[in-house]
Amino acid sequence: MAVDQEVVLGNFQQLLSDIDTLVMATVDSDGTPNASVVPYLQYEDSFYVLTSGLSEHTQHLLSEKDIGVLVLRDEQDTRNIFARERISMRCAVAQVTENQEEILDGMEAQLGKTVGLLRTLPDFTLFQLNPKSVRYVAGFGKAYTVSLDKHSATLITGA
């Protein structure tokens, strides 16, 4: 079955444009899992999150190299909850220590004035999440592996 790249990749990008939060799956040093929701900015090929040092996930991000990330369509906008549109990624994590201003300015423009306050607080840390693998589910029988450059999508089949 041929994949209409323009439609699939357009829908993929639209989901990322529509949703301002992502779910992070992290683990602590003992392997205990944690899931949390954070606002994000997509900039170029990476995702950026600004998190408080008081949160569990910040400690995990500082110590772990890989995390799971999920961006999903709101339930109220989903016709069938079992076929909820979503993007799941495995991401490499890096703390951003240089040239933060451009990213934080972008976050403030997209996510609002609260970023202006948070960026002044000493316990907040900016992280870059770099996708290592990307899967996009558009509905039943519509699961795709998306290339890291986001230029192609391959239908996942059971065969």
Tab-separated table of N, CA and C in Angstrom:
chain	number	residue	atom	x	y	z
A	1	MET	N	0.838	-1.184	0.000
A	1	MET	CA	0.000	0.000	0.000
A	1	MET	C	0.880	1.244	0.000
A	2	ALA	N	0.666	2.120	-0.960
A	2	ALA	CA	1.462	3.339	-1.076
A	2	ALA	C	1.052	4.337	0.008
A	3	VAL	N	2.035	5.004	0.567
A	3	VAL	CA	1.796	5.999	1.600
A	3	VAL	C	1.799	7.374	0.941
A	4	ASP	N	0.745	8.151	1.155
A	4	ASP	CA	0.703	9.525	0.664
A	4	ASP	C	1.536	10.372	1.630
A	5	GLN	N	2.816	10.532	1.282
A	5	GLN	CA	3.777	11.197	2.163
A	5	GLN	C	3.314	12.598	2.570
A	6	GLU	N	2.799	13.344	1.614
A	6	GLU	CA	2.396	14.720	1.892
A	6	GLU	C	1.281	14.769	2.942
A	7	VAL	N	0.305	13.892	2.818
A	7	VAL	CA	-0.814	13.867	3.763
A	7	VAL	C	-0.340	13.392	5.137
A	8	VAL	N	0.377	12.281	5.182
A	8	VAL	CA	0.821	11.727	6.465
A	8	VAL	C	1.741	12.699	7.193
A	9	LEU	N	2.735	13.225	6.491
A	9	LEU	CA	3.676	14.132	7.140
A	9	LEU	C	3.015	15.468	7.486
A	10	GLY	N	2.048	15.895	6.691
A	10	GLY	CA	1.296	17.105	7.017
A	10	GLY	C	0.485	16.928	8.285
A	11	ASN	N	-0.174	15.773	8.422
A	11	ASN	CA	-0.939	15.479	9.640
A	11	ASN	C	-0.029	15.342	10.852
A	12	PHE	N	1.120	14.743	10.656
A	12	PHE	CA	2.125	14.604	11.711
A	12	PHE	C	2.533	15.987	12.226
A	13	GLN	N	2.895	16.881	11.301
A	13	GLN	CA	3.317	18.229	11.692
A	13	GLN	C	2.158	19.009	12.316
A	14	GLN	N	0.941	18.778	11.824
A	14	GLN	CA	-0.215	19.473	12.375
A	14	GLN	C	-0.454	19.087	13.833
A	15	LEU	N	-0.279	17.806	14.148
A	15	LEU	CA	-0.427	17.378	15.540
A	15	LEU	C	0.593	18.093	16.419
A	16	LEU	N	1.839	18.168	15.962
A	16	LEU	CA	2.861	18.867	16.737
A	16	LEU	C	2.524	20.346	16.890
A	17	SER	N	1.918	20.936	15.876
A	17	SER	CA	1.539	22.355	15.941
A	17	SER	C	0.354	22.588	16.870
A	18	ASP	N	-0.562	21.630	16.916
A	18	ASP	CA	-1.790	21.782	17.692
A	18	ASP	C	-1.592	21.596	19.193
A	19	ILE	N	-0.617	20.802	19.586
A	19	ILE	CA	-0.455	20.391	20.986
A	19	ILE	C	0.811	21.023	21.567
A	20	ASP	N	0.666	21.690	22.721
A	20	ASP	CA	1.797	22.378	23.353
A	20	ASP	C	2.422	21.612	24.507
A	21	THR	N	1.910	20.414	24.807
A	21	THR	CA	2.487	19.636	25.896
A	21	THR	C	2.884	18.252	25.396
A	22	LEU	N	3.818	17.676	26.095
A	22	LEU	CA	4.215	16.293	25.819
A	22	LEU	C	4.308	15.540	27.132
A	23	VAL	N	4.216	14.235	27.025
A	23	VAL	CA	4.368	13.362	28.177
A	23	VAL	C	5.774	12.786	28.123
A	24	MET	N	6.496	12.908	29.222
A	24	MET	CA	7.837	12.325	29.305
A	24	MET	C	7.793	11.088	30.180
A	25	ALA	N	8.415	10.026	29.708
A	25	ALA	CA	8.584	8.814	30.509
A	25	ALA	C	10.057	8.739	30.884
A	26	THR	N	10.330	8.863	32.166
A	26	THR	CA	11.703	8.840	32.663
A	26	THR	C	11.830	7.751	33.722
A	27	VAL	N	13.050	7.472	34.121
A	27	VAL	CA	13.302	6.533	35.214
A	27	VAL	C	14.356	7.117	36.138
A	28	ASP	N	14.275	6.751	37.415
A	28	ASP	CA	15.299	7.202	38.344
A	28	ASP	C	16.471	6.225	38.338
A	29	SER	N	17.450	6.475	39.175
A	29	SER	CA	18.660	5.654	39.183
A	29	SER	C	18.393	4.201	39.584
A	30	ASP	N	17.270	3.948	40.260
A	30	ASP	CA	16.893	2.585	40.638
A	30	ASP	C	16.000	1.920	39.598
A	31	GLY	N	15.677	2.660	38.532
A	31	GLY	CA	14.820	2.111	37.488
A	31	GLY	C	13.333	2.304	37.744
A	32	THR	N	12.981	3.107	38.740
A	32	THR	CA	11.576	3.376	39.020
A	32	THR	C	11.042	4.366	37.991
A	33	PRO	N	9.956	4.006	37.291
A	33	PRO	CA	9.450	4.885	36.233
A	33	PRO	C	8.687	6.085	36.772
A	34	ASN	N	8.658	7.120	35.942
A	34	ASN	CA	7.916	8.329	36.248
A	34	ASN	C	7.363	8.878	34.941
A	35	ALA	N	6.125	9.335	34.941
A	35	ALA	CA	5.538	9.992	33.778
A	35	ALA	C	5.114	11.386	34.196
A	36	SER	N	5.350	12.357	33.328
A	36	SER	CA	4.983	13.731	33.639
A	36	SER	C	4.642	14.471	32.351
A	37	VAL	N	3.852	15.519	32.502
A	37	VAL	CA	3.426	16.335	31.376
A	37	VAL	C	4.111	17.686	31.474
A	38	VAL	N	4.706	18.132	30.373
A	38	VAL	CA	5.394	19.425	30.350
A	38	VAL	C	5.118	20.144	29.026
A	39	PRO	N	5.041	21.474	29.072
A	39	PRO	CA	4.968	22.236	27.831
A	39	PRO	C	6.298	22.111	27.084
A	40	TYR	N	6.244	22.244	25.762
A	40	TYR	CA	7.466	22.115	24.975
A	40	TYR	C	7.487	23.097	23.819
A	41	LEU	N	8.673	23.296	23.285
A	41	LEU	CA	8.870	24.046	22.053
A	41	LEU	C	9.592	23.134	21.079
A	42	GLN	N	9.062	23.016	19.868
A	42	GLN	CA	9.792	22.325	18.807
A	42	GLN	C	10.576	23.397	18.059
A	43	TYR	N	11.875	23.205	17.980
A	43	TYR	CA	12.742	24.154	17.287
A	43	TYR	C	13.714	23.352	16.447
A	44	GLU	N	13.661	23.594	15.148
A	44	GLU	CA	14.432	22.809	14.193
A	44	GLU	C	14.080	21.339	14.395
A	45	ASP	N	15.018	20.472	14.638
A	45	ASP	CA	14.724	19.037	14.744
A	45	ASP	C	14.662	18.547	16.182
A	46	SER	N	14.618	19.462	17.139
A	46	SER	CA	14.631	19.084	18.554
A	46	SER	C	13.400	19.633	19.267
A	47	PHE	N	13.199	19.112	20.472
A	47	PHE	CA	12.139	19.568	21.359
A	47	PHE	C	12.816	20.093	22.616
A	48	TYR	N	12.279	21.168	23.174
A	48	TYR	CA	12.871	21.799	24.350
A	48	TYR	C	11.835	21.882	25.463
A	49	VAL	N	12.277	21.566	26.678
A	49	VAL	CA	11.423	21.646	27.862
A	49	VAL	C	12.173	22.400	28.948
A	50	LEU	N	11.434	23.180	29.717
A	50	LEU	CA	11.975	23.958	30.828
A	50	LEU	C	11.338	23.400	32.089
A	51	THR	N	12.152	22.813	32.965
A	51	THR	CA	11.593	22.105	34.115
A	51	THR	C	12.222	22.562	35.429
A	52	SER	N	11.454	22.408	36.489
A	52	SER	CA	11.878	22.804	37.828
A	52	SER	C	12.732	21.721	38.481
A	53	GLY	N	13.759	22.149	39.168
A	53	GLY	CA	14.606	21.225	39.914
A	53	GLY	C	13.868	20.547	41.053
A	54	LEU	N	12.701	21.052	41.411
A	54	LEU	CA	11.899	20.446	42.468
A	54	LEU	C	11.117	19.234	41.975
A	55	SER	N	11.053	19.043	40.658
A	55	SER	CA	10.287	17.925	40.097
A	55	SER	C	11.158	16.685	39.942
A	56	GLU	N	10.508	15.529	40.061
A	56	GLU	CA	11.225	14.262	39.878
A	56	GLU	C	11.847	14.161	38.490
A	57	HIS	N	11.070	14.575	37.478
A	57	HIS	CA	11.567	14.373	36.122
A	57	HIS	C	12.832	15.170	35.828
A	58	THR	N	13.019	16.319	36.460
A	58	THR	CA	14.259	17.079	36.229
A	58	THR	C	15.464	16.290	36.712
A	59	GLN	N	15.344	15.677	37.880
A	59	GLN	CA	16.455	14.862	38.388
A	59	GLN	C	16.736	13.692	37.449
A	60	HIS	N	15.684	13.101	36.900
A	60	HIS	CA	15.858	11.991	35.957
A	60	HIS	C	16.513	12.485	34.673
A	61	LEU	N	16.084	13.641	34.166
A	61	LEU	CA	16.663	14.183	32.929
A	61	LEU	C	18.142	14.504	33.107
A	62	LEU	N	18.516	14.930	34.298
A	62	LEU	CA	19.921	15.243	34.559
A	62	LEU	C	20.797	13.992	34.605
A	63	SER	N	20.189	12.857	34.942
A	63	SER	CA	20.998	11.644	35.099
A	63	SER	C	20.823	10.617	33.988
A	64	GLU	N	19.737	10.704	33.217
A	64	GLU	CA	19.480	9.714	32.170
A	64	GLU	C	19.845	10.258	30.796
A	65	LYS	N	20.211	9.374	29.899
A	65	LYS	CA	20.586	9.779	28.542
A	65	LYS	C	19.429	9.645	27.555
A	66	ASP	N	18.482	8.753	27.821
A	66	ASP	CA	17.352	8.511	26.920
A	66	ASP	C	16.040	8.535	27.690
A	67	ILE	N	15.005	9.069	27.042
A	67	ILE	CA	13.665	9.054	27.627
A	67	ILE	C	12.651	8.721	26.541
A	68	GLY	N	11.447	8.396	26.974
A	68	GLY	CA	10.325	8.239	26.054
A	68	GLY	C	9.501	9.514	26.072
A	69	VAL	N	8.971	9.879	24.897
A	69	VAL	CA	8.160	11.087	24.768
A	69	VAL	C	6.893	10.733	23.999
A	70	LEU	N	5.776	11.299	24.421
A	70	LEU	CA	4.502	11.064	23.764
A	70	LEU	C	3.779	12.400	23.588
A	71	VAL	N	3.368	12.668	22.353
A	71	VAL	CA	2.515	13.815	22.052
A	71	VAL	C	1.209	13.225	21.547
A	72	LEU	N	0.075	13.596	22.159
A	72	LEU	CA	-1.170	12.965	21.754
A	72	LEU	C	-2.309	13.960	21.649
A	73	ARG	N	-3.200	13.654	20.705
A	73	ARG	CA	-4.390	14.463	20.462
A	73	ARG	C	-5.257	14.449	21.711
A	74	ASP	N	-5.878	15.572	22.030
A	74	ASP	CA	-6.781	15.642	23.177
A	74	ASP	C	-7.915	14.636	23.023
A	75	GLU	N	-8.332	14.041	24.116
A	75	GLU	CA	-9.432	13.068	24.082
A	75	GLU	C	-10.705	13.669	23.495
A	76	GLN	N	-10.993	14.902	23.823
A	76	GLN	CA	-12.222	15.527	23.330
A	76	GLN	C	-12.228	15.700	21.817
A	77	ASP	N	-11.052	15.651	21.195
A	77	ASP	CA	-10.938	15.793	19.742
A	77	ASP	C	-10.734	14.452	19.052
A	78	THR	N	-10.968	13.357	19.773
A	78	THR	CA	-10.739	12.014	19.263
A	78	THR	C	-12.070	11.301	19.065
A	79	ARG	N	-12.283	10.793	17.862
A	79	ARG	CA	-13.545	10.086	17.579
A	79	ARG	C	-13.585	8.720	18.248
A	80	ASN	N	-12.451	8.019	18.269
A	80	ASN	CA	-12.392	6.697	18.885
A	80	ASN	C	-11.152	6.645	19.771
A	81	ILE	N	-11.333	6.494	21.058
A	81	ILE	CA	-10.232	6.558	22.018
A	81	ILE	C	-9.158	5.497	21.771
A	82	PHE	N	-9.549	4.372	21.150
A	82	PHE	CA	-8.570	3.322	20.858
A	82	PHE	C	-7.682	3.683	19.672
A	83	ALA	N	-8.118	4.637	18.887
A	83	ALA	CA	-7.359	5.036	17.695
A	83	ALA	C	-6.858	6.474	17.841
A	84	ARG	N	-6.582	6.867	19.052
A	84	ARG	CA	-6.158	8.246	19.345
A	84	ARG	C	-4.883	8.598	18.591
A	85	GLU	N	-4.909	9.732	17.903
A	85	GLU	CA	-3.737	10.190	17.146
A	85	GLU	C	-2.610	10.535	18.119
A	86	ARG	N	-1.400	10.049	17.803
A	86	ARG	CA	-0.285	10.258	18.725
A	86	ARG	C	1.058	10.092	18.028
A	87	ILE	N	2.068	10.668	18.651
A	87	ILE	CA	3.453	10.540	18.208
A	87	ILE	C	4.252	10.049	19.403
A	88	SER	N	4.956	8.949	19.229
A	88	SER	CA	5.831	8.473	20.308
A	88	SER	C	7.266	8.513	19.801
A	89	MET	N	8.157	8.927	20.681
A	89	MET	CA	9.562	9.086	20.319
A	89	MET	C	10.464	8.566	21.425
A	90	ARG	N	11.590	8.074	21.011
A	90	ARG	CA	12.691	7.816	21.939
A	90	ARG	C	13.665	8.953	21.700
A	91	CYS	N	14.030	9.660	22.768
A	91	CYS	CA	14.850	10.863	22.626
A	91	CYS	C	16.105	10.802	23.483
A	92	ALA	N	17.184	11.359	22.942
A	92	ALA	CA	18.390	11.612	23.721
A	92	ALA	C	18.185	12.941	24.444
A	93	VAL	N	18.685	13.023	25.665
A	93	VAL	CA	18.497	14.210	26.506
A	93	VAL	C	19.824	14.945	26.656
A	94	ALA	N	19.768	16.277	26.533
A	94	ALA	CA	20.951	17.103	26.778
A	94	ALA	C	20.517	18.360	27.520
A	95	GLN	N	21.262	18.713	28.553
A	95	GLN	CA	21.000	19.972	29.254
A	95	GLN	C	21.547	21.098	28.388
A	96	VAL	N	20.768	22.155	28.221
A	96	VAL	CA	21.204	23.303	27.427
A	96	VAL	C	21.856	24.292	28.376
A	97	THR	N	23.136	24.544	28.175
A	97	THR	CA	23.863	25.450	29.060
A	97	THR	C	24.345	26.704	28.337
A	98	GLU	N	24.341	26.688	27.012
A	98	GLU	CA	24.794	27.839	26.240
A	98	GLU	C	23.710	28.261	25.260
A	99	ASN	N	23.714	29.546	24.915
A	99	ASN	CA	22.805	30.084	23.901
A	99	ASN	C	21.342	29.739	24.167
A	100	GLN	N	20.921	29.891	25.413
A	100	GLN	CA	19.552	29.573	25.805
A	100	GLN	C	18.537	30.632	25.371
A	101	GLU	N	18.983	31.858	25.187
A	101	GLU	CA	18.063	32.981	24.987
A	101	GLU	C	17.126	32.791	23.803
A	102	GLU	N	17.634	32.339	22.667
A	102	GLU	CA	16.794	32.160	21.483
A	102	GLU	C	15.697	31.129	21.737
A	103	ILE	N	16.062	30.037	22.396
A	103	ILE	CA	15.082	28.985	22.700
A	103	ILE	C	14.055	29.503	23.700
A	104	LEU	N	14.511	30.147	24.750
A	104	LEU	CA	13.588	30.656	25.771
A	104	LEU	C	12.684	31.757	25.203
A	105	ASP	N	13.198	32.581	24.313
A	105	ASP	CA	12.360	33.588	23.654
A	105	ASP	C	11.279	32.902	22.820
A	106	GLY	N	11.647	31.836	22.115
A	106	GLY	CA	10.671	31.076	21.328
A	106	GLY	C	9.629	30.421	22.209
A	107	MET	N	10.069	29.885	23.344
A	107	MET	CA	9.127	29.273	24.283
A	107	MET	C	8.141	30.322	24.802
A	108	GLU	N	8.648	31.490	25.141
A	108	GLU	CA	7.776	32.535	25.670
A	108	GLU	C	6.768	32.986	24.610
A	109	ALA	N	7.209	33.095	23.354
A	109	ALA	CA	6.307	33.497	22.271
A	109	ALA	C	5.209	32.450	22.054
A	110	GLN	N	5.552	31.176	22.158
A	110	GLN	CA	4.580	30.105	21.905
A	110	GLN	C	3.744	29.761	23.123
A	111	LEU	N	4.378	29.746	24.303
A	111	LEU	CA	3.723	29.206	25.492
A	111	LEU	C	3.230	30.262	26.478
A	112	GLY	N	3.618	31.513	26.268
A	112	GLY	CA	3.093	32.581	27.097
A	112	GLY	C	4.073	33.179	28.087
A	113	LYS	N	3.577	34.189	28.790
A	113	LYS	CA	4.408	35.011	29.676
A	113	LYS	C	4.953	34.268	30.883
A	114	THR	N	4.337	33.147	31.241
A	114	THR	CA	4.840	32.389	32.393
A	114	THR	C	6.291	31.984	32.175
A	115	VAL	N	6.665	31.712	30.929
A	115	VAL	CA	8.061	31.354	30.627
A	115	VAL	C	8.988	32.495	31.029
A	116	GLY	N	8.529	33.752	30.846
A	116	GLY	CA	9.337	34.906	31.238
A	116	GLY	C	9.686	34.895	32.713
A	117	LEU	N	8.748	34.450	33.535
A	117	LEU	CA	9.004	34.337	34.970
A	117	LEU	C	9.884	33.127	35.265
A	118	LEU	N	9.530	31.979	34.697
A	118	LEU	CA	10.254	30.742	35.004
A	118	LEU	C	11.730	30.832	34.623
A	119	ARG	N	12.023	31.506	33.536
A	119	ARG	CA	13.421	31.584	33.084
A	119	ARG	C	14.303	32.373	34.047
A	120	THR	N	13.686	33.159	34.938
A	120	THR	CA	14.464	33.934	35.921
A	120	THR	C	14.717	33.156	37.206
A	121	LEU	N	14.011	32.045	37.378
A	121	LEU	CA	14.131	31.280	38.619
A	121	LEU	C	15.336	30.351	38.546
A	122	PRO	N	16.133	30.304	39.606
A	122	PRO	CA	17.387	29.547	39.561
A	122	PRO	C	17.235	28.029	39.505
A	123	ASP	N	16.073	27.506	39.874
A	123	ASP	CA	15.926	26.048	39.897
A	123	ASP	C	15.422	25.482	38.575
A	124	PHE	N	15.163	26.331	37.569
A	124	PHE	CA	14.664	25.831	36.291
A	124	PHE	C	15.811	25.535	35.339
A	125	THR	N	15.678	24.404	34.650
A	125	THR	CA	16.704	23.926	33.731
A	125	THR	C	16.081	23.703	32.361
A	126	LEU	N	16.805	24.106	31.317
A	126	LEU	CA	16.361	23.910	29.943
A	126	LEU	C	17.013	22.646	29.388
A	127	PHE	N	16.184	21.764	28.811
A	127	PHE	CA	16.674	20.522	28.233
A	127	PHE	C	16.310	20.440	26.760
A	128	GLN	N	17.200	19.842	26.002
A	128	GLN	CA	16.974	19.550	24.584
A	128	GLN	C	16.705	18.057	24.452
A	129	LEU	N	15.622	17.713	23.764
A	129	LEU	CA	15.267	16.321	23.506
A	129	LEU	C	15.440	16.073	22.017
A	130	ASN	N	16.363	15.191	21.677
A	130	ASN	CA	16.674	14.899	20.282
A	130	ASN	C	16.132	13.526	19.905
A	131	PRO	N	15.145	13.478	19.005
A	131	PRO	CA	14.558	12.190	18.638
A	131	PRO	C	15.573	11.225	18.036
A	132	LYS	N	15.487	9.983	18.506
A	132	LYS	CA	16.314	8.896	17.960
A	132	LYS	C	15.457	7.936	17.152
A	133	SER	N	14.170	7.891	17.472
A	133	SER	CA	13.199	7.127	16.687
A	133	SER	C	11.841	7.793	16.868
A	134	VAL	N	11.034	7.742	15.789
A	134	VAL	CA	9.741	8.429	15.798
A	134	VAL	C	8.688	7.514	15.193
A	135	ARG	N	7.563	7.394	15.886
A	135	ARG	CA	6.420	6.622	15.384
A	135	ARG	C	5.183	7.505	15.476
A	136	TYR	N	4.424	7.524	14.389
A	136	TYR	CA	3.203	8.328	14.321
A	136	TYR	C	2.027	7.400	14.088
A	137	VAL	N	1.016	7.478	14.965
A	137	VAL	CA	-0.196	6.687	14.819
A	137	VAL	C	-1.329	7.653	14.499
A	138	ALA	N	-1.918	7.467	13.309
A	138	ALA	CA	-2.990	8.349	12.849
A	138	ALA	C	-4.361	7.716	13.039
A	139	GLY	N	-4.407	6.444	13.417
A	139	GLY	CA	-5.662	5.741	13.597
A	139	GLY	C	-5.462	4.256	13.380
A	140	PHE	N	-6.554	3.495	13.331
A	140	PHE	CA	-6.472	2.047	13.113
A	140	PHE	C	-5.802	1.754	11.768
A	141	GLY	N	-4.783	0.904	11.785
A	141	GLY	CA	-4.089	0.526	10.557
A	141	GLY	C	-3.280	1.647	9.943
A	142	LYS	N	-3.043	2.693	10.717
A	142	LYS	CA	-2.318	3.866	10.213
A	142	LYS	C	-1.180	4.233	11.158
A	143	ALA	N	-0.268	3.290	11.334
A	143	ALA	CA	0.914	3.520	12.167
A	143	ALA	C	2.120	3.619	11.250
A	144	TYR	N	2.949	4.629	11.486
A	144	TYR	CA	4.067	4.909	10.594
A	144	TYR	C	5.350	5.124	11.390
A	145	THR	N	6.442	4.701	10.803
A	145	THR	CA	7.754	5.113	11.275
A	145	THR	C	8.105	6.356	10.475
A	146	VAL	N	8.443	7.435	11.169
A	146	VAL	CA	8.770	8.697	10.511
A	146	VAL	C	10.278	8.877	10.569
A	147	SER	N	10.872	9.253	9.427
A	147	SER	CA	12.319	9.471	9.386
A	147	SER	C	12.679	10.643	10.293
A	148	LEU	N	13.903	10.632	10.805
A	148	LEU	CA	14.323	11.675	11.735
A	148	LEU	C	14.336	13.052	11.092
A	149	ASP	N	14.530	13.107	9.768
A	149	ASP	CA	14.475	14.403	9.084
A	149	ASP	C	13.046	14.804	8.744
A	150	LYS	N	12.089	13.943	9.081
A	150	LYS	CA	10.652	14.163	8.870
A	150	LYS	C	10.298	14.336	7.405
A	151	HIS	N	11.067	13.704	6.523
A	151	HIS	CA	10.805	13.782	5.083
A	151	HIS	C	10.130	12.540	4.529
A	152	SER	N	10.014	11.486	5.338
A	152	SER	CA	9.346	10.283	4.839
A	152	SER	C	8.691	9.532	6.001
A	153	ALA	N	7.642	8.781	5.620
A	153	ALA	CA	6.928	7.961	6.574
A	153	ALA	C	6.725	6.587	5.950
A	154	THR	N	6.931	5.541	6.749
A	154	THR	CA	6.771	4.158	6.282
A	154	THR	C	5.673	3.499	7.094
A	155	LEU	N	4.678	2.958	6.405
A	155	LEU	CA	3.579	2.271	7.070
A	155	LEU	C	4.113	1.035	7.793
A	156	ILE	N	3.709	0.851	9.032
A	156	ILE	CA	4.091	-0.330	9.791
A	156	ILE	C	3.015	-1.392	9.552
A	157	THR	N	3.443	-2.542	9.095
A	157	THR	CA	2.497	-3.628	8.825
A	157	THR	C	2.845	-4.827	9.678
A	158	GLY	N	1.886	-5.711	9.834
A	158	GLY	CA	2.100	-6.933	10.626
A	158	GLY	C	2.782	-8.020	9.841
A	159	ALA	N	2.971	-7.808	8.547
A	159	ALA	CA	3.573	-8.836	7.697
A	159	ALA	C	5.067	-8.849	7.816
